[in-house]
CSV table of C-alpha atoms and ligand atoms in Angstrom, one decimal:
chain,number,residue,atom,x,y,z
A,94,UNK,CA,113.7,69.5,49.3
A,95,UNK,CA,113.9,73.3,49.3
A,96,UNK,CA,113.3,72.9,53.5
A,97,UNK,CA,116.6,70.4,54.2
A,98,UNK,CA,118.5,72.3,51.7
A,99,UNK,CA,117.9,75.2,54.6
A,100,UNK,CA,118.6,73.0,56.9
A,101,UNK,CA,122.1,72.3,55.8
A,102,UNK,CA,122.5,75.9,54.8
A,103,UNK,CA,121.6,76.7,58.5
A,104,UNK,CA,123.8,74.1,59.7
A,105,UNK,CA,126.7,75.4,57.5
A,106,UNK,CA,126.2,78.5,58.6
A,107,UNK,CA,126.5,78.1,62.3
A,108,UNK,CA,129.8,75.9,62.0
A,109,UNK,CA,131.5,79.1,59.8
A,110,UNK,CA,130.5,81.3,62.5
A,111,UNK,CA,131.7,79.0,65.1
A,112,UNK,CA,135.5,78.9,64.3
A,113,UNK,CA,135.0,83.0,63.2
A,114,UNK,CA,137.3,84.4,65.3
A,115,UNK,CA,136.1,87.4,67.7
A,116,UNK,CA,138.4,89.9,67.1
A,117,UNK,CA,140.7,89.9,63.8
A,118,UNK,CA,143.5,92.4,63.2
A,119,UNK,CA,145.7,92.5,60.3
A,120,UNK,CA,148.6,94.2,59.8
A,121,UNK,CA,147.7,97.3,61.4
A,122,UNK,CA,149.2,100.9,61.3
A,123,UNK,CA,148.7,104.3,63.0
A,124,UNK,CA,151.0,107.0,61.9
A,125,UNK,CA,151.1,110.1,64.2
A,126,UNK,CA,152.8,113.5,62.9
A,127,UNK,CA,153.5,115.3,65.5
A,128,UNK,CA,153.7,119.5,64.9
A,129,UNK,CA,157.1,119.0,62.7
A,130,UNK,CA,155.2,116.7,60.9
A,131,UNK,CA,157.8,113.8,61.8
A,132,UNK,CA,156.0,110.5,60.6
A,133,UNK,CA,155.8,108.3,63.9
A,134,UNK,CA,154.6,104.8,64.1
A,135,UNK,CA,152.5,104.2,67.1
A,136,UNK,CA,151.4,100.6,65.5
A,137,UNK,CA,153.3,98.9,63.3
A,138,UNK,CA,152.3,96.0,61.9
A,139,UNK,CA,150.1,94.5,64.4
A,140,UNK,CA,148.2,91.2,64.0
A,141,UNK,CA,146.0,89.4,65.7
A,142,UNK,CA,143.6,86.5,65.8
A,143,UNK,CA,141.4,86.1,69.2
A,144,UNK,CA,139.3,83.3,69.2
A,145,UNK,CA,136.1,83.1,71.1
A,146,UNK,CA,135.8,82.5,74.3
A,147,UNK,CA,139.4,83.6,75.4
A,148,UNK,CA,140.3,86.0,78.1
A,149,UNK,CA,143.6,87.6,76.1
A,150,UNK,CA,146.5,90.0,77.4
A,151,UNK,CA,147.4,92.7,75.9
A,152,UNK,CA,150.9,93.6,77.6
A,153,UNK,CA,153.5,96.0,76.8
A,154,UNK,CA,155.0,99.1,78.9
A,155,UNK,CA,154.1,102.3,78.8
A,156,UNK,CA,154.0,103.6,75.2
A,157,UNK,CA,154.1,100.6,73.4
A,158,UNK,CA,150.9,101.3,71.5
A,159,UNK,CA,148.2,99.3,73.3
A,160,UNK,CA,145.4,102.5,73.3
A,161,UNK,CA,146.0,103.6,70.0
A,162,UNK,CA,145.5,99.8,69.1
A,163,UNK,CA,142.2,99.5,71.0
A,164,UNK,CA,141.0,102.8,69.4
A,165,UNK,CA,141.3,101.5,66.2
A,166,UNK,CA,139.0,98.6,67.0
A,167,UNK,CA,136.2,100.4,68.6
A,168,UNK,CA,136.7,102.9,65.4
A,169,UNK,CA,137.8,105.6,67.7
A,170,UNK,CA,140.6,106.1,66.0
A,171,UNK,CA,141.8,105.7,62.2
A,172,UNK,CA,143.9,103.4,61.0
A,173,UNK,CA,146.4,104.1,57.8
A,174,UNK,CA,144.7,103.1,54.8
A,175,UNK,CA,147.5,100.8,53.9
A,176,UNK,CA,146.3,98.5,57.2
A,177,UNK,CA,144.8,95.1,55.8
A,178,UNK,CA,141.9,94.8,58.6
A,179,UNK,CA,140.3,94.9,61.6
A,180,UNK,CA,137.4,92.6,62.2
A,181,UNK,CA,134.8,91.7,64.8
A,182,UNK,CA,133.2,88.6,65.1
A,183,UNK,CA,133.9,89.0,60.6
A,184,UNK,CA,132.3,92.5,60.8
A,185,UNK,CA,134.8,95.1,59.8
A,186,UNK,CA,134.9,98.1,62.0
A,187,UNK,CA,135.5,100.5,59.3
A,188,UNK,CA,132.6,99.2,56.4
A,189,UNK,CA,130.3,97.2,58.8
A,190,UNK,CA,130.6,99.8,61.7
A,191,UNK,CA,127.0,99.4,63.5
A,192,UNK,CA,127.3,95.9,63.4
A,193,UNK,CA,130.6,95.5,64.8
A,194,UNK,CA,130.1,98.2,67.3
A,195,UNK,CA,127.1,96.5,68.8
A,196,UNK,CA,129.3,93.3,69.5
A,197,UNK,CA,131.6,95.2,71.0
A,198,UNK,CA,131.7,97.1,74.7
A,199,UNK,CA,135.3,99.0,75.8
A,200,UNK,CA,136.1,100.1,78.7
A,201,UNK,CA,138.7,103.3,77.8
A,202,UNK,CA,141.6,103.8,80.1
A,203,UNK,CA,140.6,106.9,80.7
A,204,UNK,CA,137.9,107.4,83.3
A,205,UNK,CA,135.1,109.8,82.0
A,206,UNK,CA,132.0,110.3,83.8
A,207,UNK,CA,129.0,112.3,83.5
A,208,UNK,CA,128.9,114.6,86.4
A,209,UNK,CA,125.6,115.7,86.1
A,210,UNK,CA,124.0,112.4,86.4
A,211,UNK,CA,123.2,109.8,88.9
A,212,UNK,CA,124.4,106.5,88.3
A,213,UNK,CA,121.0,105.2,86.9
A,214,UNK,CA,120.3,108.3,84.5
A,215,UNK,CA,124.2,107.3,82.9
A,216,UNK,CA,123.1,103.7,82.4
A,217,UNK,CA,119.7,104.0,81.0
A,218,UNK,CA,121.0,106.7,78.7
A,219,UNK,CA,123.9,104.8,77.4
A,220,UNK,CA,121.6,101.1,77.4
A,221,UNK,CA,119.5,102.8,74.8
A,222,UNK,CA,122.0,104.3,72.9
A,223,UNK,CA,123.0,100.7,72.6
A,224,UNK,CA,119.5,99.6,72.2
A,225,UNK,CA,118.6,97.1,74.5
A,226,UNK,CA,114.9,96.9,74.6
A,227,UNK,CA,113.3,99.6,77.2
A,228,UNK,CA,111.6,96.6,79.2
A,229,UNK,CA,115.3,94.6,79.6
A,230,UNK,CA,117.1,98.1,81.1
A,231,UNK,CA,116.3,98.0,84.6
A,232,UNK,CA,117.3,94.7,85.1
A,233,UNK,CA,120.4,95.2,83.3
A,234,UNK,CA,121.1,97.9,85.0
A,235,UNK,CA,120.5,96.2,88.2
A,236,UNK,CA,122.5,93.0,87.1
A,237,UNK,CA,125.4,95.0,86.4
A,238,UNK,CA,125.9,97.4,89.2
A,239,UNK,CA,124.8,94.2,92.1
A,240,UNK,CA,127.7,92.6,89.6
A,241,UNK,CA,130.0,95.5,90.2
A,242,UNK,CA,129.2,96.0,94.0
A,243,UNK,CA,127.5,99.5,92.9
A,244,UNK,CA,123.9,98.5,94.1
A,245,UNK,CA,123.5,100.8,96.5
A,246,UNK,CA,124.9,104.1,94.6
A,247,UNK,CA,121.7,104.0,92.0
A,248,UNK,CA,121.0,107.2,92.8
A,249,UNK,CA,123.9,108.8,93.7
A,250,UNK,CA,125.3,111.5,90.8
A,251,UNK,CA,128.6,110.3,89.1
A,252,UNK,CA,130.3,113.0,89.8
A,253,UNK,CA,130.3,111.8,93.9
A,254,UNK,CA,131.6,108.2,93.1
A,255,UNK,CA,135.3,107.6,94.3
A,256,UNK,CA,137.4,106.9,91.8
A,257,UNK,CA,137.2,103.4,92.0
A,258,UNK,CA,133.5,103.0,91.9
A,259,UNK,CA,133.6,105.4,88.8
A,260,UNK,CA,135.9,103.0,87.6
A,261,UNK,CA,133.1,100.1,87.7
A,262,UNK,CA,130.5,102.8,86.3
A,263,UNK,CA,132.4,103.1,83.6
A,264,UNK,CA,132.8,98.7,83.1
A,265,UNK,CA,129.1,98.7,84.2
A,266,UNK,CA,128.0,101.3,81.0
A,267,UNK,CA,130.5,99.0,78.8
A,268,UNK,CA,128.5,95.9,79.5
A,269,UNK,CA,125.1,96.8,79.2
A,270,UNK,CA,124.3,95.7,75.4
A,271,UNK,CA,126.1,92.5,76.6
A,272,UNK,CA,128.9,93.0,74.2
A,273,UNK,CA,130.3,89.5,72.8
A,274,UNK,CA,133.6,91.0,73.2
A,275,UNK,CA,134.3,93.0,75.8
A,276,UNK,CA,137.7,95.4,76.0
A,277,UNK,CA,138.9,96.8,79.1
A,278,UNK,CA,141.9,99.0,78.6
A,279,UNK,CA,144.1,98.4,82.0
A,280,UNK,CA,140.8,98.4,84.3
A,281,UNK,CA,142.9,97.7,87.5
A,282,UNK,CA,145.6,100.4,86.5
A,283,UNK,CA,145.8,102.2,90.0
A,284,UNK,CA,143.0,100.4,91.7
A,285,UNK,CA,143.4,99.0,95.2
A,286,UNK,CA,143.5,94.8,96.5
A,287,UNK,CA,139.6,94.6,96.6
A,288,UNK,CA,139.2,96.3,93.3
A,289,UNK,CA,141.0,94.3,91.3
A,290,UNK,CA,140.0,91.0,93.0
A,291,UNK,CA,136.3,92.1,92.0
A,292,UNK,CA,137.6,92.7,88.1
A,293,UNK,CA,139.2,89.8,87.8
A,294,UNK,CA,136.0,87.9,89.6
A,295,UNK,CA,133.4,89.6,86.9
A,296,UNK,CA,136.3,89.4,83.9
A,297,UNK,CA,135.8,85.2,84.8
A,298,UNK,CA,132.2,85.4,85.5
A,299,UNK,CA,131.5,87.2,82.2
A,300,UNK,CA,133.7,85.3,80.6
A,301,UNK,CA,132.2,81.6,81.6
A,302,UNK,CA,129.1,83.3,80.5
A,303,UNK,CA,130.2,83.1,77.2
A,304,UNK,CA,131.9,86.9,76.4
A,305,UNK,CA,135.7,86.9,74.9
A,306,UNK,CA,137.4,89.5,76.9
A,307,UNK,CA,140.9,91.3,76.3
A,308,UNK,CA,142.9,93.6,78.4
A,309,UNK,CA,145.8,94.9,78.8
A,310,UNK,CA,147.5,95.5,82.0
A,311,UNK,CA,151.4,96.2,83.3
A,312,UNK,CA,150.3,93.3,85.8
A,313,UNK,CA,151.9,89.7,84.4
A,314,UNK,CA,150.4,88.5,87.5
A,315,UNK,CA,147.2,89.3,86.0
A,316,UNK,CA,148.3,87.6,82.4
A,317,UNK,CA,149.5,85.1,84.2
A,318,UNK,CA,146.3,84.1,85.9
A,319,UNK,CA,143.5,85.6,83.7
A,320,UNK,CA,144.7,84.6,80.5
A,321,UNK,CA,145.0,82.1,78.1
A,322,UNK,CA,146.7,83.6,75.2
A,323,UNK,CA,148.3,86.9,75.1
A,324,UNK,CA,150.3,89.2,72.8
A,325,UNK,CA,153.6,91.3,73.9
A,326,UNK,CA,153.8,94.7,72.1
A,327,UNK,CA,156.7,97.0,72.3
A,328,UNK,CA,156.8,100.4,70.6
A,329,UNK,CA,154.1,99.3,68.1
A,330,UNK,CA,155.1,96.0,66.7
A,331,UNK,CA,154.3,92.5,68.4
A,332,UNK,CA,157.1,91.1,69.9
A,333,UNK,CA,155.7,87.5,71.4
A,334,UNK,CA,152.4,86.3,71.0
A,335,UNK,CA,151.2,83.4,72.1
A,336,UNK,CA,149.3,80.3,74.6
A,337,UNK,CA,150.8,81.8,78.0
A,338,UNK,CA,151.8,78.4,79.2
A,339,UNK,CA,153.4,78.2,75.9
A,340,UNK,CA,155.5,81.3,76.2
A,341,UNK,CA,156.3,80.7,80.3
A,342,UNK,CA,157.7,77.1,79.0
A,343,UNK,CA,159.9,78.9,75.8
A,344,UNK,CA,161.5,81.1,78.4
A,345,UNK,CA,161.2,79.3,81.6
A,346,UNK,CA,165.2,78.7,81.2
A,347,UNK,CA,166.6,77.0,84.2
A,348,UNK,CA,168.6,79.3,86.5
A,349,UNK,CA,170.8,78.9,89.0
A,350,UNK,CA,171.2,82.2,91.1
A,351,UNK,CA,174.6,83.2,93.4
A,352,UNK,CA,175.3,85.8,95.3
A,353,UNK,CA,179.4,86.6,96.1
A,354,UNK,CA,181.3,88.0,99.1
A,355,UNK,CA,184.0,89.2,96.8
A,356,UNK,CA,183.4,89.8,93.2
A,357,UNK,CA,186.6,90.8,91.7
A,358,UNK,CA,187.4,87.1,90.6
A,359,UNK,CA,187.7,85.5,87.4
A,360,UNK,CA,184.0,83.8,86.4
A,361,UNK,CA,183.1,81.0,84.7
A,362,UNK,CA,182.2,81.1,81.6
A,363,UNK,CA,178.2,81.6,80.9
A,364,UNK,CA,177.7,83.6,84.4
A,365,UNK,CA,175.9,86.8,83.8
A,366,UNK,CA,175.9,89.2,86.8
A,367,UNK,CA,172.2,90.5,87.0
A,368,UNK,CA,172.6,93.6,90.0
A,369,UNK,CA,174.5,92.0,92.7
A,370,UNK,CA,173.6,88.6,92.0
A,371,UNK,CA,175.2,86.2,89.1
A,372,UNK,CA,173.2,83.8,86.9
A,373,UNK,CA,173.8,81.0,85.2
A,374,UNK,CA,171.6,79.1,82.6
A,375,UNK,CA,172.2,75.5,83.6
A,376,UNK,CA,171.6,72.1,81.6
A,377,UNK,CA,172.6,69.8,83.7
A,378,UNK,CA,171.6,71.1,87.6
A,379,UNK,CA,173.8,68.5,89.6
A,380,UNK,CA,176.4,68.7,87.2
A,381,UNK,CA,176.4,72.5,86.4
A,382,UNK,CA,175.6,73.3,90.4
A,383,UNK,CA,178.9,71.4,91.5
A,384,UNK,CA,181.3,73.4,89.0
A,385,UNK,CA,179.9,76.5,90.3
A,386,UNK,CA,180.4,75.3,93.7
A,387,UNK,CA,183.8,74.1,92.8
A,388,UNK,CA,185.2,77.6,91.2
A,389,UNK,CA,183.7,79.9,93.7
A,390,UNK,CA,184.0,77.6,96.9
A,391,UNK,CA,184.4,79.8,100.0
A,392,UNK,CA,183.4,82.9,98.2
A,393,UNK,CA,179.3,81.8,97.9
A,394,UNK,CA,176.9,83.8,100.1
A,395,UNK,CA,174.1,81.9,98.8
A,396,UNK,CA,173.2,79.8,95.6
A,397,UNK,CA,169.6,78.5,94.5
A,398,UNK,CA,168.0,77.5,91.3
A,399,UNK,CA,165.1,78.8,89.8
A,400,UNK,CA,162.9,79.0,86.9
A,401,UNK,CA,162.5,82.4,85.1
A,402,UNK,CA,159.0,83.6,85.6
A,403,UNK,CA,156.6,85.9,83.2
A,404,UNK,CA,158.3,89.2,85.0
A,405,UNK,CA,161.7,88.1,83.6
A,406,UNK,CA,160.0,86.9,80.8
A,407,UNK,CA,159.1,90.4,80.1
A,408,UNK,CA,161.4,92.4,81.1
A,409,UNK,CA,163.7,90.5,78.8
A,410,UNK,CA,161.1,90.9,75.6
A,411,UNK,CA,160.4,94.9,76.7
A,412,UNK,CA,164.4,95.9,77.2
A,413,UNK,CA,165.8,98.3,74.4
A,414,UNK,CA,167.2,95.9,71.4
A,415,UNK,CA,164.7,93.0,71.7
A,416,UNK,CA,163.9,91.6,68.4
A,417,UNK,CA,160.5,91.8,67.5
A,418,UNK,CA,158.8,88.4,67.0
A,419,UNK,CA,157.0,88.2,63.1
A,420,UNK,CA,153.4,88.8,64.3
A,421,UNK,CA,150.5,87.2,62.8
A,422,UNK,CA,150.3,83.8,64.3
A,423,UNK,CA,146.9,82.3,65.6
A,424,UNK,CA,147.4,81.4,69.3
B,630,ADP,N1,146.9,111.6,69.5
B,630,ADP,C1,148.3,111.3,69.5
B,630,ADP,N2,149.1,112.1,68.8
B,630,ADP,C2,150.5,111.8,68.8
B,630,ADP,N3,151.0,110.7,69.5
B,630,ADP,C3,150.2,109.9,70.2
B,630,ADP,C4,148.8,110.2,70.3
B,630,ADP,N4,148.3,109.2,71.0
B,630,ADP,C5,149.3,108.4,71.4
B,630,ADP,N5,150.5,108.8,70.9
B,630,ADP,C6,151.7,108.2,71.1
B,630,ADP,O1,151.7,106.9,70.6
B,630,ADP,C7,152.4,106.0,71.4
B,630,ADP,C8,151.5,104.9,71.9
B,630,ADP,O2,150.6,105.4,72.8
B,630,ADP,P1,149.5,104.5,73.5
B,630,ADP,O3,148.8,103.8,72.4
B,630,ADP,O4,148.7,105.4,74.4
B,630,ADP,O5,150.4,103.5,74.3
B,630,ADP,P2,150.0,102.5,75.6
B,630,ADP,O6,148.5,102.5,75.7
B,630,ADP,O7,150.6,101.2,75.2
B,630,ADP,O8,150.6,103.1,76.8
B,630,ADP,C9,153.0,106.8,72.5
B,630,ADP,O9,154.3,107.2,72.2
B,630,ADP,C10,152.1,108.0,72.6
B,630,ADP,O10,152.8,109.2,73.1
B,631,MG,MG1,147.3,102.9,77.2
């Protein structure tokens, strides 16, 4: 009796932890004072709900509080006491630190070596500060820097790495404890072609081997092909969050684009000029395209129709006066 009752215990167990999401953020604030002690919102309000097993963007420009956000998950930095949470894999960072620090691995923005050091010394050290077993480092080790294209620079002190390869040193020390949630704050920020083909090849390989994975970039491209589900910040609230096919569809309005020899004339109504071009949000593209074609006649350069892509997507969320979305939804 007392050994099926374990059984479903077991059982009940492993289904709860199932649909626990990997990373849970609610309502989360950083204040900053800055030396006039003006009260400043880096965050403000931000929630989140990643689910295992994702790859998720975090996008937003410069500024928009994406750092200060990932601090405050690795418990680098301090959230206001009035925030309602921050979770890993149900651990909170702030009363269940160890725990949630060992599922976790981040990859700051910043890059920080250890000058002194050769590339295996800076491994091994930071493998048993994370405690993985002193028999299972040097394969780790090994694994990650073959993984990272760093195989050959075992030896060689950090401080004579490129930039790039201290770049993977620094992914390469993140993913040693084999985090189950791995953050890389903008890892291909300034890094050339190869580079960040080689991320985005280990981001997938890590991933299919069963590690959620967020990061946030200024790249939609790389949202756009990396991710499933992503959330848009702008100056510290969420302002679109969301499946990325989802959110390409919502804003995928149907263009079409004309360019003008003379464009001191009267416009239809609903044409938008966007630099030298005009746009026009069409319903009806046979329809709509003849009255276009029909008002400006001989003045057309050119006229196509398009779909809006992530970029303008972006750009349209990011622009000063977007409304911020209510954040909190499960993507
Ligand atoms: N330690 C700090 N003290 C005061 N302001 C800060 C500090 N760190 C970041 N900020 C400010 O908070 C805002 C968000 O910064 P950050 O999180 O680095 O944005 P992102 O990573 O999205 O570029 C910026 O305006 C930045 O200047
Ligand atoms: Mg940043």
């Amino acid at each position: 009796m007392l050994h099926l009752n374990h059984r479903f215990n077991s059982k009940f167990i492993q289904s709860t932890v199932i649909q626990m999401p990997a990373l849970e953020v609610k309502c989360a604030f950083k204040t900053y004072r800055s030396h006039n002690r003006q009260a400043f919102k880096a965050v403000d309000g931000v929630s989140l709900s990643i689910q295992r097993g994702q790859i998720y963007g975090l996008l937003g420009p410069n500024g928009a509080g994406k750092s200060t956000l990932i601090g405050m998950i690795s418990g680098a930095i301090k959230p206001d006491p009035d925030t309602g949470g921050i979770s890993i894999f149900g651990h909170s960072v702030l009363s269940e630190r160890e725990k949630a620090k060992n599922l976790l691995g981040v990859v700051p923005q910043e890059v920080v070596v250890e000058p002194a050091f050769s590339v295996e010394e800076v491994l091994y050290y930071f493998s048993g500060m994370y405690g993985v077993p002193v028999r299972e480092r040097g394969p780790r080790i090994k694994h990650a820097l073959e993984a990272l294209g760093l195989a050959d620079k075992l030896k060689e002190k950090a401080r004579f790495l490129s930039g790039g390869m201290k770049r993977r040193l620094m992914i390469a020390k993140a993913i040693l404890h084999q985090p189950k949630l791995l953050i890389l704050d903008e890892p291909t920020a300034g890094v050339d072609v190869e580079l960040r083909q080689r991320i985005w090849e280990l981001v997938r390989e890590l991933n299919r081997a069963g590690t959620t994975i967020i990061f946030t970039t200024h790249y939609l491209e790389e949202a756009e092909q990396l991710c499933e589900a992503m959330t848009v910040i702008n100056k510290g609230k969420v302002i679109k969050q969301g499946r990325v096919r989802e959110i390409q569809q919502e804003f995928s309005q149907n263009l079409i684009s004309f360019e003008l020899f003379d464009r001191q004339v009267p416009h239809l109504e609903g044409v938008r000029a966007v630099g030298t071009e005009y746009e026009f949000v069409y319903t009806d593209l046979a329809e709509d395209m003849t009255r276009i074609l029909a008002h400006y006649g001989n003045n057309l350069k050119t006229i196509h129709n398009e779909s809006a892509s992530l970029e303008k997507v972006f750009l349209e969320l990011t622009k000063e006066g977007a409304i911020p979305q209510a954040s909190g939804g499960t993507p």
